[in-house]
Short mmCIF file of C-alpha atoms in Angstrom, two decimals:
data_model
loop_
_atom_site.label_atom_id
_atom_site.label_comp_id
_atom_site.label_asym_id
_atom_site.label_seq_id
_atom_site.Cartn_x
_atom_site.Cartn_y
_atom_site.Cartn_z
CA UNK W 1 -62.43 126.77 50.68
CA UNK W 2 -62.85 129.60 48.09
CA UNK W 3 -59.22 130.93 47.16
CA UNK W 4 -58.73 135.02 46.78
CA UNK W 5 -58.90 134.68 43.24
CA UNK W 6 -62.24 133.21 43.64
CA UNK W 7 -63.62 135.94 45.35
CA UNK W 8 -62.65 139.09 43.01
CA UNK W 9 -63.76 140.79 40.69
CA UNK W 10 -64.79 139.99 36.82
CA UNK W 11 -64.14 141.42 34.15
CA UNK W 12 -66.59 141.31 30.56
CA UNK W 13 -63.99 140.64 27.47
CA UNK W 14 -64.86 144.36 26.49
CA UNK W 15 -64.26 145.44 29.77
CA UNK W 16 -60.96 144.25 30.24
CA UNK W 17 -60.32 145.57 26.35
CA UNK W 18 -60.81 148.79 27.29
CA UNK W 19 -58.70 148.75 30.43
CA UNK W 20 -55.29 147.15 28.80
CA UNK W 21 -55.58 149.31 25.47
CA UNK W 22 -56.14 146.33 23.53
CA UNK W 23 -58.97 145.35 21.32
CA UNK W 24 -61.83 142.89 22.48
CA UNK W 25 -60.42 140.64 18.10
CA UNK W 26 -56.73 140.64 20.06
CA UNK W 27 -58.35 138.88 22.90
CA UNK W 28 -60.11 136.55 21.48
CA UNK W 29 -57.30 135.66 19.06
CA UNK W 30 -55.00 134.75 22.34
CA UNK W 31 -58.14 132.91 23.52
CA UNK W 32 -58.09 130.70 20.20
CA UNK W 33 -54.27 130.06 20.33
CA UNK W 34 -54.21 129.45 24.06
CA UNK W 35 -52.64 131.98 24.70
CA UNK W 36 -55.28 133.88 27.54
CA UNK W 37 -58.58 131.70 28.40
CA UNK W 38 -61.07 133.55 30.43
CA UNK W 39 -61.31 131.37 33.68
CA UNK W 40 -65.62 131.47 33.83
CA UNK W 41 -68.33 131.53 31.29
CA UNK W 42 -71.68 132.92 31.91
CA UNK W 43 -74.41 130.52 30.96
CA UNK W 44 -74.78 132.40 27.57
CA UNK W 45 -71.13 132.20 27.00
CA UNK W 46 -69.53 135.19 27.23
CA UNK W 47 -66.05 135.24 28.79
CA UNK W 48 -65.53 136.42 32.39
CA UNK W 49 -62.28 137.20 33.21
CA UNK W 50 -60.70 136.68 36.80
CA UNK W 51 -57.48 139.05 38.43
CA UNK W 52 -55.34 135.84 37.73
CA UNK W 53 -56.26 136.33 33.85
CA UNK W 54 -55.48 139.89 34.08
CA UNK W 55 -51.90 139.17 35.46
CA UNK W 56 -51.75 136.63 32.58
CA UNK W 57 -52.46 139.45 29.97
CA UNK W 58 -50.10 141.68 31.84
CA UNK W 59 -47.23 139.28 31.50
CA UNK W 60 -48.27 138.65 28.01
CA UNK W 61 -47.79 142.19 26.83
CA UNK W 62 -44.71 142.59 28.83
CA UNK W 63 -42.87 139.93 27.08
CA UNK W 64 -44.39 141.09 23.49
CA UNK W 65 -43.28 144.68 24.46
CA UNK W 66 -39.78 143.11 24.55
CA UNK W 67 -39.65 141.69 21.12
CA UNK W 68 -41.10 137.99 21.85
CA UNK W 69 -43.43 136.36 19.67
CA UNK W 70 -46.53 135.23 20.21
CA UNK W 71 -45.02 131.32 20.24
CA UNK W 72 -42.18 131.87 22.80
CA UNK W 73 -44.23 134.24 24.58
CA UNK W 74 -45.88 130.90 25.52
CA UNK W 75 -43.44 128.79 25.74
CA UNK W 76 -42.22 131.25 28.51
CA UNK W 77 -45.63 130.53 30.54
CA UNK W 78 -46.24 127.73 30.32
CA UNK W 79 -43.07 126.88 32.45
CA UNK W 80 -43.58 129.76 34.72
CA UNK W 81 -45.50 130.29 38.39
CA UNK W 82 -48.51 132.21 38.24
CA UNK W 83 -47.58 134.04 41.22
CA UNK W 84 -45.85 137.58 42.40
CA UNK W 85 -42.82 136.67 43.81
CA UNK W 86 -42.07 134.27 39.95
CA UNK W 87 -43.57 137.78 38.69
CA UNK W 88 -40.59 139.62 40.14
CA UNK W 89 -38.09 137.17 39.10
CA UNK W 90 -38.76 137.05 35.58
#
């Protein structure tokens, strides 16, 4: 069974740059801490990155935006639901 996330659409790492505003160096540095990790990789290697890494990069700037850094921005994930409704209660 192929979940919705499966099925959508993919974003390149400059792709999804230039849609959030931030800069393809940001991304990878959250890649190398951890922090956002593209969900596929084309056989060459370059990043592909699913709607459930968008919402990822969405919460990340949200909690930067309110004064969190980098660190307890991930603590905060890593003990929260990747999901709307834990979206909404956060």
């Amino acid at each position: 069974m192929i979940g919705a996330d499966d099925a959508g659409r993919r974003w390149s790492i400059g792709e999804l740059a230039r849609a959030t505003g931030m800069t393809v160096r940001a991304l990878h540095h959250y890649d190398e801490i951890g922090l956002l990790t593209a969900s596929e990789r084309t056989p060459s290697g370059h990043r592909r990155y699913s709607e459930r890494d968008l919402r990822r990069l969405y919460r990340v700037r949200a909690l930067r935006a309110l004064g969190l850094s980098l660190e307890e921005v991930a603590a905060v994930l890593a003990g929260a639901a990747d999901d709307p409704e834990s979206l909404r209660r956060q």
